[in-house]
PDB file of C-alpha atoms in Angstrom:
ATOM      1  CA  MET A   1      43.016   7.133 -64.415  1.00  0.00           C
ATOM      2  CA  ALA A   2      42.646   4.811 -61.452  1.00  0.00           C
ATOM      3  CA  LEU A   3      45.798   3.143 -60.009  1.00  0.00           C
ATOM      4  CA  SER A   4      46.145  -0.410 -60.901  1.00  0.00           C
ATOM      5  CA  VAL A   5      49.038  -2.950 -60.977  1.00  0.00           C
ATOM      6  CA  PRO A   6      49.246  -5.307 -63.907  1.00  0.00           C
ATOM      7  CA  GLY A   7      48.656  -8.951 -62.882  1.00  0.00           C
ATOM      8  CA  HIS A   8      47.711  -7.896 -59.207  1.00  0.00           C
ATOM      9  CA  TRP A   9      44.698  -6.999 -57.252  1.00  0.00           C
ATOM     10  CA  ILE A  10      45.297  -3.913 -55.074  1.00  0.00           C
ATOM     11  CA  TRP A  11      43.030  -2.677 -52.358  1.00  0.00           C
ATOM     12  CA  ASP A  12      43.194  -1.012 -48.911  1.00  0.00           C
ATOM     13  CA  PHE A  13      45.690   1.923 -49.207  1.00  0.00           C
ATOM     14  CA  TRP A  14      47.216   4.767 -47.147  1.00  0.00           C
ATOM     15  CA  LEU A  15      48.780   7.963 -48.279  1.00  0.00           C
ATOM     16  CA  ALA A  16      51.762  10.141 -47.281  1.00  0.00           C
ATOM     17  CA  ASN A  17      52.758  13.564 -48.731  1.00  0.00           C
ATOM     18  CA  SER A  18      56.503  14.333 -48.851  1.00  0.00           C
ATOM     19  CA  GLY A  19      55.744  17.985 -49.631  1.00  0.00           C
ATOM     20  CA  GLU A  20      56.677  17.437 -53.311  1.00  0.00           C
ATOM     21  CA  GLU A  21      54.669  14.338 -54.197  1.00  0.00           C
ATOM     22  CA  TRP A  22      52.150  11.848 -52.857  1.00  0.00           C
ATOM     23  CA  HIS A  23      53.144   8.317 -51.945  1.00  0.00           C
ATOM     24  CA  VAL A  24      50.514   5.624 -51.726  1.00  0.00           C
ATOM     25  CA  PHE A  25      51.054   2.274 -50.051  1.00  0.00           C
ATOM     26  CA  PHE A  26      48.567  -0.497 -50.753  1.00  0.00           C
ATOM     27  CA  LEU A  27      47.856  -4.150 -50.253  1.00  0.00           C
ATOM     28  CA  ARG A  28      48.561  -6.340 -53.295  1.00  0.00           C
ATOM     29  CA  ALA A  29      48.188  -9.939 -54.238  1.00  0.00           C
ATOM     30  CA  PRO A  30      48.786 -11.750 -57.635  1.00  0.00           C
ATOM     31  CA  LYS A  31      45.805 -12.655 -59.802  1.00  0.00           C
ATOM     32  CA  THR A  32      47.385 -16.054 -60.350  1.00  0.00           C
ATOM     33  CA  LEU A  33      45.576 -16.968 -57.194  1.00  0.00           C
ATOM     34  CA  VAL A  34      42.482 -16.951 -59.349  1.00  0.00           C
ATOM     35  CA  ASP A  35      40.065 -16.560 -56.451  1.00  0.00           C
ATOM     36  CA  PRO A  36      40.162 -12.983 -55.190  1.00  0.00           C
ATOM     37  CA  ASP A  37      39.018 -14.001 -51.654  1.00  0.00           C
ATOM     38  CA  LEU A  38      42.490 -15.607 -51.279  1.00  0.00           C
ATOM     39  CA  ARG A  39      44.159 -12.252 -51.720  1.00  0.00           C
ATOM     40  CA  HIS A  40      43.996 -11.413 -47.900  1.00  0.00           C
ATOM     41  CA  ILE A  41      46.069 -14.354 -46.712  1.00  0.00           C
ATOM     42  CA  ASN A  42      48.619 -13.629 -49.542  1.00  0.00           C
ATOM     43  CA  ALA A  43      48.868  -9.775 -49.124  1.00  0.00           C
ATOM     44  CA  THR A  44      52.007  -7.742 -49.258  1.00  0.00           C
ATOM     45  CA  ILE A  45      52.475  -4.052 -49.424  1.00  0.00           C
ATOM     46  CA  GLY A  46      53.032  -2.115 -52.702  1.00  0.00           C
ATOM     47  CA  HIS A  47      54.077   1.407 -53.379  1.00  0.00           C
ATOM     48  CA  ALA A  48      53.609   4.163 -55.899  1.00  0.00           C
ATOM     49  CA  ARG A  49      53.987   7.875 -56.124  1.00  0.00           C
ATOM     50  CA  SER A  50      52.302  10.826 -57.919  1.00  0.00           C
ATOM     51  CA  THR A  51      52.264  14.581 -58.109  1.00  0.00           C
ATOM     52  CA  ASP A  52      48.584  14.815 -58.965  1.00  0.00           C
ATOM     53  CA  LEU A  53      46.924  11.723 -57.326  1.00  0.00           C
ATOM     54  CA  ARG A  54      45.864  10.583 -60.861  1.00  0.00           C
ATOM     55  CA  THR A  55      49.019   9.551 -62.660  1.00  0.00           C
ATOM     56  CA  TRP A  56      51.085   7.000 -60.750  1.00  0.00           C
ATOM     57  CA  GLU A  57      54.695   5.669 -60.929  1.00  0.00           C
ATOM     58  CA  LEU A  58      55.086   2.231 -59.434  1.00  0.00           C
ATOM     59  CA  LEU A  59      57.986   1.825 -57.001  1.00  0.00           C
ATOM     60  CA  PRO A  60      59.567  -1.173 -55.381  1.00  0.00           C
ATOM     61  CA  ASP A  61      57.674  -2.603 -52.419  1.00  0.00           C
ATOM     62  CA  PRO A  62      58.809  -1.009 -49.137  1.00  0.00           C
ATOM     63  CA  PHE A  63      59.577  -4.274 -47.438  1.00  0.00           C
ATOM     64  CA  GLY A  64      58.450  -7.904 -47.467  1.00  0.00           C
ATOM     65  CA  LEU A  65      57.162 -10.610 -45.209  1.00  0.00           C
ATOM     66  CA  GLY A  66      59.070 -11.472 -42.055  1.00  0.00           C
ATOM     67  CA  ALA A  67      61.165 -14.601 -41.710  1.00  0.00           C
ATOM     68  CA  MET A  68      59.574 -17.864 -41.034  1.00  0.00           C
ATOM     69  CA  GLY A  69      58.091 -17.794 -37.467  1.00  0.00           C
ATOM     70  CA  GLU A  70      58.173 -14.083 -37.110  1.00  0.00           C
ATOM     71  CA  TRP A  71      55.022 -12.084 -36.301  1.00  0.00           C
ATOM     72  CA  ASP A  72      54.497 -11.017 -39.937  1.00  0.00           C
ATOM     73  CA  ASP A  73      55.593 -14.039 -41.896  1.00  0.00           C
ATOM     74  CA  VAL A  74      52.155 -14.906 -43.523  1.00  0.00           C
ATOM     75  CA  ALA A  75      50.690 -11.505 -44.734  1.00  0.00           C
ATOM     76  CA  LEU A  76      50.983  -7.837 -44.370  1.00  0.00           C
ATOM     77  CA  TRP A  77      47.816  -5.872 -43.987  1.00  0.00           C
ATOM     78  CA  THR A  78      46.650  -2.255 -43.844  1.00  0.00           C
ATOM     79  CA  GLY A  79      48.489   0.562 -42.148  1.00  0.00           C
ATOM     80  CA  SER A  80      49.168   4.215 -42.217  1.00  0.00           C
ATOM     81  CA  CYS A  81      52.128   6.683 -42.285  1.00  0.00           C
ATOM     82  CA  VAL A  82      52.956   9.515 -40.011  1.00  0.00           C
ATOM     83  CA  TRP A  83      55.863  12.085 -39.750  1.00  0.00           C
ATOM     84  CA  SER A  84      57.499  12.214 -36.380  1.00  0.00           C
ATOM     85  CA  GLY A  85      59.603  15.361 -36.914  1.00  0.00           C
ATOM     86  CA  GLU A  86      62.654  13.280 -37.472  1.00  0.00           C
ATOM     87  CA  GLN A  87      61.549  10.426 -39.740  1.00  0.00           C
ATOM     88  CA  TRP A  88      58.528   8.739 -41.350  1.00  0.00           C
ATOM     89  CA  TRP A  89      56.782   5.867 -39.504  1.00  0.00           C
ATOM     90  CA  MET A  90      54.744   3.283 -41.237  1.00  0.00           C
ATOM     91  CA  PHE A  91      52.494   1.235 -39.088  1.00  0.00           C
ATOM     92  CA  TYR A  92      51.054  -1.950 -40.463  1.00  0.00           C
ATOM     93  CA  THR A  93      49.319  -5.153 -39.517  1.00  0.00           C
ATOM     94  CA  GLY A  94      50.957  -8.519 -39.480  1.00  0.00           C
ATOM     95  CA  VAL A  95      49.795 -12.157 -39.165  1.00  0.00           C
ATOM     96  CA  SER A  96      51.987 -15.168 -38.345  1.00  0.00           C
ATOM     97  CA  SER A  97      52.188 -18.813 -39.068  1.00  0.00           C
ATOM     98  CA  THR A  98      52.786 -19.499 -35.391  1.00  0.00           C
ATOM     99  CA  ASP A  99      49.094 -18.967 -34.685  1.00  0.00           C
ATOM    100  CA  ASP A 100      47.748 -19.962 -38.170  1.00  0.00           C
ATOM    101  CA  ALA A 101      47.254 -16.280 -38.852  1.00  0.00           C
ATOM    102  CA  LYS A 102      44.461 -15.928 -36.385  1.00  0.00           C
ATOM    103  CA  ILE A 103      45.865 -13.178 -34.252  1.00  0.00           C
ATOM    104  CA  GLN A 104      46.533  -9.793 -35.588  1.00  0.00           C
ATOM    105  CA  ARG A 105      49.298  -7.523 -34.317  1.00  0.00           C
ATOM    106  CA  ILE A 106      50.621  -4.004 -35.241  1.00  0.00           C
ATOM    107  CA  GLY A 107      54.168  -3.100 -35.873  1.00  0.00           C
ATOM    108  CA  ALA A 108      56.159  -0.401 -37.687  1.00  0.00           C
ATOM    109  CA  ALA A 109      59.033   0.452 -40.148  1.00  0.00           C
ATOM    110  CA  THR A 110      60.717   3.709 -40.392  1.00  0.00           C
ATOM    111  CA  SER A 111      62.212   5.753 -43.367  1.00  0.00           C
ATOM    112  CA  GLN A 112      63.872   9.121 -44.016  1.00  0.00           C
ATOM    113  CA  ASP A 113      62.619   9.383 -47.615  1.00  0.00           C
ATOM    114  CA  LEU A 114      59.416   7.155 -47.906  1.00  0.00           C
ATOM    115  CA  ILE A 115      61.421   4.906 -50.277  1.00  0.00           C
ATOM    116  CA  THR A 116      63.904   2.853 -48.031  1.00  0.00           C
ATOM    117  CA  TRP A 117      62.224   1.348 -45.129  1.00  0.00           C
ATOM    118  CA  ASN A 118      63.613  -0.571 -42.032  1.00  0.00           C
ATOM    119  CA  LYS A 119      61.405  -2.516 -39.730  1.00  0.00           C
ATOM    120  CA  VAL A 120      61.504  -1.617 -36.097  1.00  0.00           C
ATOM    121  CA  VAL A 121      63.385  -4.309 -34.130  1.00  0.00           C
ATOM    122  CA  GLU A 122      60.938  -4.124 -31.187  1.00  0.00           C
ATOM    123  CA  ASN A 123      58.022  -5.220 -33.384  1.00  0.00           C
ATOM    124  CA  PRO A 124      55.230  -5.888 -32.827  1.00  0.00           C
ATOM    125  CA  LEU A 125      54.506  -2.645 -31.013  1.00  0.00           C
ATOM    126  CA  CYS A 126      50.842  -2.847 -30.193  1.00  0.00           C
ATOM    127  CA  VAL A 127      48.425  -5.805 -29.508  1.00  0.00           C
ATOM    128  CA  ALA A 128      44.893  -6.161 -28.314  1.00  0.00           C
ATOM    129  CA  ASP A 129      44.258  -5.624 -24.580  1.00  0.00           C
ATOM    130  CA  GLY A 130      41.841  -8.027 -23.038  1.00  0.00           C
ATOM    131  CA  ARG A 131      40.621  -5.423 -20.587  1.00  0.00           C
ATOM    132  CA  TRP A 132      38.475  -3.878 -23.314  1.00  0.00           C
ATOM    133  CA  TYR A 133      38.916  -6.071 -26.442  1.00  0.00           C
ATOM    134  CA  GLU A 134      38.098  -9.547 -27.545  1.00  0.00           C
ATOM    135  CA  THR A 135      41.151 -11.746 -27.742  1.00  0.00           C
ATOM    136  CA  TYR A 136      41.113 -14.989 -29.768  1.00  0.00           C
ATOM    137  CA  ASP A 137      38.038 -17.012 -28.992  1.00  0.00           C
ATOM    138  CA  PRO A 138      36.890 -19.195 -31.793  1.00  0.00           C
ATOM    139  CA  SER A 139      33.552 -19.671 -30.124  1.00  0.00           C
ATOM    140  CA  ALA A 140      32.813 -15.970 -30.569  1.00  0.00           C
ATOM    141  CA  TRP A 141      34.794 -15.018 -33.830  1.00  0.00           C
ATOM    142  CA  TYR A 142      37.149 -16.493 -36.238  1.00  0.00           C
ATOM    143  CA  GLU A 143      40.169 -14.302 -35.514  1.00  0.00           C
ATOM    144  CA  GLU A 144      41.528 -11.841 -32.957  1.00  0.00           C
ATOM    145  CA  ALA A 145      40.988  -8.423 -34.485  1.00  0.00           C
ATOM    146  CA  TRP A 146      43.621  -5.757 -34.007  1.00  0.00           C
ATOM    147  CA  ARG A 147      44.524  -4.319 -37.338  1.00  0.00           C
ATOM    148  CA  ASP A 148      44.383  -1.362 -39.772  1.00  0.00           C
ATOM    149  CA  PRO A 149      46.216   1.106 -37.571  1.00  0.00           C
ATOM    150  CA  HIS A 150      45.506   4.765 -38.456  1.00  0.00           C
ATOM    151  CA  VAL A 151      48.120   6.758 -36.565  1.00  0.00           C
ATOM    152  CA  PHE A 152      48.104  10.535 -36.413  1.00  0.00           C
ATOM    153  CA  ALA A 153      49.624  13.291 -34.361  1.00  0.00           C
ATOM    154  CA  ASP A 154      47.400  14.836 -31.514  1.00  0.00           C
ATOM    155  CA  PRO A 155      46.271  18.307 -32.794  1.00  0.00           C
ATOM    156  CA  ASP A 156      47.370  19.787 -29.405  1.00  0.00           C
ATOM    157  CA  GLY A 157      50.824  18.239 -29.551  1.00  0.00           C
ATOM    158  CA  ALA A 158      50.123  15.578 -26.957  1.00  0.00           C
ATOM    159  CA  GLY A 159      51.750  12.696 -28.699  1.00  0.00           C
ATOM    160  CA  PHE A 160      50.079  10.379 -31.057  1.00  0.00           C
ATOM    161  CA  HIS A 161      46.811   8.447 -31.465  1.00  0.00           C
ATOM    162  CA  MET A 162      46.070   5.100 -33.041  1.00  0.00           C
ATOM    163  CA  PHE A 163      42.621   4.008 -34.279  1.00  0.00           C
ATOM    164  CA  THR A 164      42.318   0.335 -34.975  1.00  0.00           C
ATOM    165  CA  THR A 165      39.802  -2.332 -36.220  1.00  0.00           C
ATOM    166  CA  ALA A 166      38.953  -4.232 -32.995  1.00  0.00           C
ATOM    167  CA  ARG A 167      36.205  -6.055 -31.273  1.00  0.00           C
ATOM    168  CA  SER A 168      34.734  -5.523 -27.840  1.00  0.00           C
ATOM    169  CA  ASN A 169      35.148  -8.291 -25.252  1.00  0.00           C
ATOM    170  CA  GLU A 170      31.396  -8.219 -24.443  1.00  0.00           C
ATOM    171  CA  GLY A 171      28.029  -8.168 -26.203  1.00  0.00           C
ATOM    172  CA  LEU A 172      26.532 -10.249 -29.006  1.00  0.00           C
ATOM    173  CA  PRO A 173      29.474 -11.747 -31.007  1.00  0.00           C
ATOM    174  CA  ASP A 174      28.153 -10.533 -34.404  1.00  0.00           C
ATOM    175  CA  ARG A 175      27.885  -6.906 -33.024  1.00  0.00           C
ATOM    176  CA  ARG A 176      31.103  -6.430 -31.231  1.00  0.00           C
ATOM    177  CA  GLY A 177      32.910  -4.341 -33.926  1.00  0.00           C
ATOM    178  CA  VAL A 178      34.435  -1.191 -32.384  1.00  0.00           C
ATOM    179  CA  ILE A 179      37.134   1.238 -33.286  1.00  0.00           C
ATOM    180  CA  GLY A 180      39.932   0.659 -30.804  1.00  0.00           C
ATOM    181  CA  HIS A 181      42.271   3.384 -29.501  1.00  0.00           C
ATOM    182  CA  ALA A 182      45.887   3.667 -28.198  1.00  0.00           C
ATOM    183  CA  THR A 183      48.299   6.511 -27.509  1.00  0.00           C
ATOM    184  CA  SER A 184      51.983   7.054 -27.571  1.00  0.00           C
ATOM    185  CA  GLU A 185      54.418   9.831 -26.833  1.00  0.00           C
ATOM    186  CA  ASP A 186      57.149   8.514 -28.988  1.00  0.00           C
ATOM    187  CA  LEU A 187      55.585   6.021 -31.532  1.00  0.00           C
ATOM    188  CA  SER A 188      57.478   3.157 -30.043  1.00  0.00           C
ATOM    189  CA  THR A 189      55.643   2.530 -26.726  1.00  0.00           C
ATOM    190  CA  TRP A 190      51.785   2.319 -26.851  1.00  0.00           C
ATOM    191  CA  ASP A 191      49.154   2.495 -24.229  1.00  0.00           C
ATOM    192  CA  VAL A 192      45.992   0.797 -25.179  1.00  0.00           C
ATOM    193  CA  GLY A 193      42.732   2.369 -23.917  1.00  0.00           C
ATOM    194  CA  PRO A 194      39.083   1.734 -24.348  1.00  0.00           C
ATOM    195  CA  PRO A 195      37.389   2.075 -27.813  1.00  0.00           C
ATOM    196  CA  VAL A 196      36.447   5.476 -29.122  1.00  0.00           C
ATOM    197  CA  ALA A 197      33.434   4.019 -30.997  1.00  0.00           C
ATOM    198  CA  ALA A 198      31.239   1.006 -30.124  1.00  0.00           C
ATOM    199  CA  PRO A 199      28.038   1.365 -32.141  1.00  0.00           C
ATOM    200  CA  ASN A 200      26.814  -2.205 -31.442  1.00  0.00           C
ATOM    201  CA  MET A 201      25.960  -2.502 -35.133  1.00  0.00           C
ATOM    202  CA  PHE A 202      28.625  -4.537 -36.974  1.00  0.00           C
ATOM    203  CA  GLY A 203      30.973  -7.481 -36.629  1.00  0.00           C
ATOM    204  CA  HIS A 204      33.866  -5.341 -37.644  1.00  0.00           C
ATOM    205  CA  LEU A 205      34.531  -1.609 -38.534  1.00  0.00           C
ATOM    206  CA  GLU A 206      37.508  -1.785 -40.934  1.00  0.00           C
ATOM    207  CA  VAL A 207      40.189   0.613 -42.072  1.00  0.00           C
ATOM    208  CA  SER A 208      39.185   3.567 -39.848  1.00  0.00           C
ATOM    209  CA  GLN A 209      40.399   7.108 -40.402  1.00  0.00           C
ATOM    210  CA  HIS A 210      40.091  10.221 -38.117  1.00  0.00           C
ATOM    211  CA  VAL A 211      39.417  13.504 -39.882  1.00  0.00           C
ATOM    212  CA  GLU A 212      38.365  16.943 -38.549  1.00  0.00           C
ATOM    213  CA  ILE A 213      36.045  18.972 -40.712  1.00  0.00           C
ATOM    214  CA  GLY A 214      34.547  22.253 -39.698  1.00  0.00           C
ATOM    215  CA  GLY A 215      35.213  21.654 -35.967  1.00  0.00           C
ATOM    216  CA  ARG A 216      33.484  18.173 -36.191  1.00  0.00           C
ATOM    217  CA  HIS A 217      35.435  14.938 -35.695  1.00  0.00           C
ATOM    218  CA  TYR A 218      34.718  12.083 -38.006  1.00  0.00           C
ATOM    219  CA  ALA A 219      35.701   8.365 -37.882  1.00  0.00           C
ATOM    220  CA  LEU A 220      35.492   6.830 -41.177  1.00  0.00           C
ATOM    221  CA  TYR A 221      35.177   3.048 -41.463  1.00  0.00           C
ATOM    222  CA  CYS A 222      34.137   0.427 -44.058  1.00  0.00           C
ATOM    223  CA  VAL A 223      31.981  -2.579 -43.667  1.00  0.00           C
ATOM    224  CA  PRO A 224      30.680  -5.354 -45.939  1.00  0.00           C
ATOM    225  CA  ARG A 225      26.907  -6.049 -46.004  1.00  0.00           C
ATOM    226  CA  GLU A 226      27.348  -9.481 -44.447  1.00  0.00           C
ATOM    227  CA  TRP A 227      28.737  -7.872 -41.209  1.00  0.00           C
ATOM    228  CA  GLN A 228      25.594  -5.886 -40.436  1.00  0.00           C
ATOM    229  CA  PRO A 229      23.271  -8.021 -38.424  1.00  0.00           C
ATOM    230  CA  THR A 230      21.100  -5.184 -37.196  1.00  0.00           C
ATOM    231  CA  VAL A 231      19.904  -4.518 -40.818  1.00  0.00           C
ATOM    232  CA  PRO A 232      17.819  -6.935 -43.018  1.00  0.00           C
ATOM    233  CA  LEU A 233      20.188  -8.256 -45.782  1.00  0.00           C
ATOM    234  CA  PRO A 234      18.113  -6.834 -48.742  1.00  0.00           C
ATOM    235  CA  GLU A 235      18.664  -3.327 -47.101  1.00  0.00           C
ATOM    236  CA  THR A 236      22.340  -3.610 -46.327  1.00  0.00           C
ATOM    237  CA  TRP A 237      24.997  -1.761 -48.289  1.00  0.00           C
ATOM    238  CA  THR A 238      28.871  -2.317 -48.677  1.00  0.00           C
ATOM    239  CA  GLY A 239      31.135   0.679 -48.642  1.00  0.00           C
ATOM    240  CA  THR A 240      32.554   3.434 -46.572  1.00  0.00           C
ATOM    241  CA  GLY A 241      30.566   4.844 -43.548  1.00  0.00           C
ATOM    242  CA  TYR A 242      31.297   7.466 -40.885  1.00  0.00           C
ATOM    243  CA  LEU A 243      30.630   8.198 -37.368  1.00  0.00           C
ATOM    244  CA  MET A 244      30.745  11.753 -35.678  1.00  0.00           C
ATOM    245  CA  ALA A 245      31.840  13.150 -32.415  1.00  0.00           C
ATOM    246  CA  GLU A 246      32.290  16.478 -30.690  1.00  0.00           C
ATOM    247  CA  SER A 247      35.845  15.592 -29.628  1.00  0.00           C
ATOM    248  CA  LEU A 248      38.690  13.607 -30.970  1.00  0.00           C
ATOM    249  CA  LEU A 249      38.156  10.857 -28.401  1.00  0.00           C
ATOM    250  CA  GLY A 250      34.469  10.442 -29.014  1.00  0.00           C
ATOM    251  CA  PRO A 251      32.243   8.860 -28.270  1.00  0.00           C
ATOM    252  CA  TYR A 252      31.651   8.538 -32.082  1.00  0.00           C
ATOM    253  CA  VAL A 253      27.992   7.950 -32.993  1.00  0.00           C
ATOM    254  CA  PRO A 254      26.338   7.517 -36.418  1.00  0.00           C
ATOM    255  CA  GLY A 255      26.024  10.695 -38.551  1.00  0.00           C
ATOM    256  CA  PRO A 256      22.873  12.162 -40.152  1.00  0.00           C
ATOM    257  CA  THR A 257      23.358   9.931 -43.100  1.00  0.00           C
ATOM    258  CA  PRO A 258      24.474   6.226 -42.727  1.00  0.00           C
ATOM    259  CA  TYR A 259      27.378   6.193 -45.344  1.00  0.00           C
ATOM    260  CA  LEU A 260      29.794   8.310 -47.096  1.00  0.00           C
ATOM    261  CA  SER A 261      30.021   6.109 -50.186  1.00  0.00           C
ATOM    262  CA  ALA A 262      28.230   2.754 -50.383  1.00  0.00           C
ATOM    263  CA  ASP A 263      25.741   0.683 -52.451  1.00  0.00           C
ATOM    264  CA  HIS A 264      24.201  -2.743 -52.557  1.00  0.00           C
ATOM    265  CA  ARG A 265      26.887  -3.930 -54.946  1.00  0.00           C
ATOM    266  CA  GLY A 266      29.937  -2.628 -53.129  1.00  0.00           C
ATOM    267  CA  THR A 267      31.327  -0.563 -55.926  1.00  0.00           C
ATOM    268  CA  SER A 268      33.921   1.030 -53.664  1.00  0.00           C
ATOM    269  CA  TYR A 269      35.426   0.245 -50.246  1.00  0.00           C
ATOM    270  CA  ALA A 270      37.934   1.483 -47.694  1.00  0.00           C
ATOM    271  CA  GLY A 271      37.643   5.144 -48.725  1.00  0.00           C
ATOM    272  CA  LYS A 272      39.879   7.924 -47.386  1.00  0.00           C
ATOM    273  CA  ILE A 273      39.460  11.682 -47.163  1.00  0.00           C
ATOM    274  CA  ILE A 274      42.509  13.847 -47.906  1.00  0.00           C
ATOM    275  CA  GLU A 275      42.899  17.623 -48.053  1.00  0.00           C
ATOM    276  CA  VAL A 276      44.726  19.079 -51.122  1.00  0.00           C
ATOM    277  CA  ASP A 277      45.164  22.880 -51.270  1.00  0.00           C
ATOM    278  CA  GLY A 278      42.288  23.419 -48.911  1.00  0.00           C
ATOM    279  CA  ASP A 279      39.905  21.099 -50.865  1.00  0.00           C
ATOM    280  CA  LEU A 280      38.590  17.809 -49.405  1.00  0.00           C
ATOM    281  CA  LEU A 281      38.905  14.816 -51.753  1.00  0.00           C
ATOM    282  CA  PHE A 282      37.675  11.200 -51.415  1.00  0.00           C
ATOM    283  CA  ILE A 283      39.677   8.215 -52.769  1.00  0.00           C
ATOM    284  CA  ALA A 284      38.531   4.627 -52.377  1.00  0.00           C
ATOM    285  CA  THR A 285      39.352   1.124 -53.585  1.00  0.00           C
ATOM    286  CA  LEU A 286      37.343   0.048 -56.624  1.00  0.00           C
ATOM    287  CA  HIS A 287      35.745  -3.102 -55.276  1.00  0.00           C
ATOM    288  CA  THR A 288      32.993  -4.819 -57.273  1.00  0.00           C
ATOM    289  CA  GLY A 289      32.095  -4.266 -60.932  1.00  0.00           C
ATOM    290  CA  SER A 290      28.712  -4.371 -62.552  1.00  0.00           C
ATOM    291  CA  ASP A 291      29.469  -8.059 -63.532  1.00  0.00           C
ATOM    292  CA  GLY A 292      29.930  -8.942 -59.767  1.00  0.00           C
ATOM    293  CA  GLU A 293      33.679  -9.542 -60.420  1.00  0.00           C
ATOM    294  CA  TYR A 294      36.206  -8.168 -57.945  1.00  0.00           C
ATOM    295  CA  ILE A 295      38.011  -5.051 -59.453  1.00  0.00           C
ATOM    296  CA  GLY A 296      41.089  -4.396 -57.257  1.00  0.00           C
ATOM    297  CA  SER A 297      42.220  -0.871 -58.108  1.00  0.00           C
ATOM    298  CA  ILE A 298      42.335   2.533 -56.494  1.00  0.00           C
ATOM    299  CA  SER A 299      40.025   5.339 -57.747  1.00  0.00           C
ATOM    300  CA  ASP A 300      40.893   8.914 -58.800  1.00  0.00           C
ATOM    301  CA  PRO A 301      39.976  11.589 -56.230  1.00  0.00           C
ATOM    302  CA  VAL A 302      36.563  13.125 -56.234  1.00  0.00           C
ATOM    303  CA  PRO A 303      35.514  16.200 -54.192  1.00  0.00           C
ATOM    304  CA  ILE A 304      33.712  15.918 -50.895  1.00  0.00           C
ATOM    305  CA  VAL A 305      30.509  17.809 -50.145  1.00  0.00           C
ATOM    306  CA  VAL A 306      29.878  18.771 -46.546  1.00  0.00           C
ATOM    307  CA  SER A 307      26.247  19.729 -45.628  1.00  0.00           C
ATOM    308  CA  GLU A 308      25.218  22.045 -42.773  1.00  0.00           C
ATOM    309  CA  ASP A 309      24.155  19.047 -40.618  1.00  0.00           C
ATOM    310  CA  GLY A 310      27.555  17.593 -40.850  1.00  0.00           C
ATOM    311  CA  SER A 311      26.786  14.908 -43.373  1.00  0.00           C
ATOM    312  CA  ILE A 312      29.447  14.103 -45.875  1.00  0.00           C
ATOM    313  CA  ALA A 313      29.345  12.558 -49.290  1.00  0.00           C
ATOM    314  CA  PRO A 314      31.457  12.562 -52.511  1.00  0.00           C
ATOM    315  CA  ALA A 315      30.123  14.985 -55.175  1.00  0.00           C
ATOM    316  CA  ARG A 316      29.930  11.935 -57.457  1.00  0.00           C
ATOM    317  CA  PRO A 317      30.673   8.179 -56.920  1.00  0.00           C
ATOM    318  CA  PRO A 318      34.154   6.931 -57.476  1.00  0.00           C
ATOM    319  CA  THR A 319      34.405   5.961 -61.130  1.00  0.00           C
ATOM    320  CA  VAL A 320      34.872   2.411 -62.193  1.00  0.00           C
ATOM    321  CA  PRO A 321      37.051   2.269 -65.425  1.00  0.00           C
TER     322      PRO A 321
END
């Protein structure tokens, strides 16, 4: 059954495998807010674990908001976990009351066991670099986008990479969405570089993930239909898309099919691909029901089908309970 939390909406998530069990971290907000659109500015991070990705045990939250005036005192947003060889690192997004939550920054916490976490004292660790990325400019966009860090080890052992939700500092304001990039040797000090994907198609490309399948490199992202100015609104879909490249650093371009899992309603969102015992599985947030109401839970995994041309799709859509 899908993962849900009584009395809460849950959405964007990231996974870590301890070797014995899966841990999932997710954004959560109380349904007492009534309006699900208010969940973003009230988000914190929840935690659960499972041995089969279907039956979940809820655990205490890994950590809470920062103290008043700190970089993460308003809301905690999407992140990722990576093992460094010595400890787990969780990278996450924070927004602050000092700038009315308009500027997004990325920081981290560390853990030995995925249960007890301590925020890094040097936070935030990574911020948007104006050489390539749009910094806060209310005449162009309503926020400074630098969020959803997907951090992973370089496959050749050359440190670590971070893919982020970001916006280019040039071009039409409603088409500046890019996947930002930064590198690090030690996970503490980050060097921001140019984007790995700049399709000139969307306002944002949210919650990216890098996966390599059959020698091809994929950058997953998600986008709502209202952020797709290059497509007539009746033809737009909401869900998880993907871009492809011949190398890890891109450039990533649209694949042979436009989406991995999407529809006009936005049944699912912010999907991830994981490998379990050699099989590729797809998990996503269950987003909008047939009644148009926000769902706010996380789907069970479904198999991924990879075609000869490199297109990818779930064998069946994520199931809405």
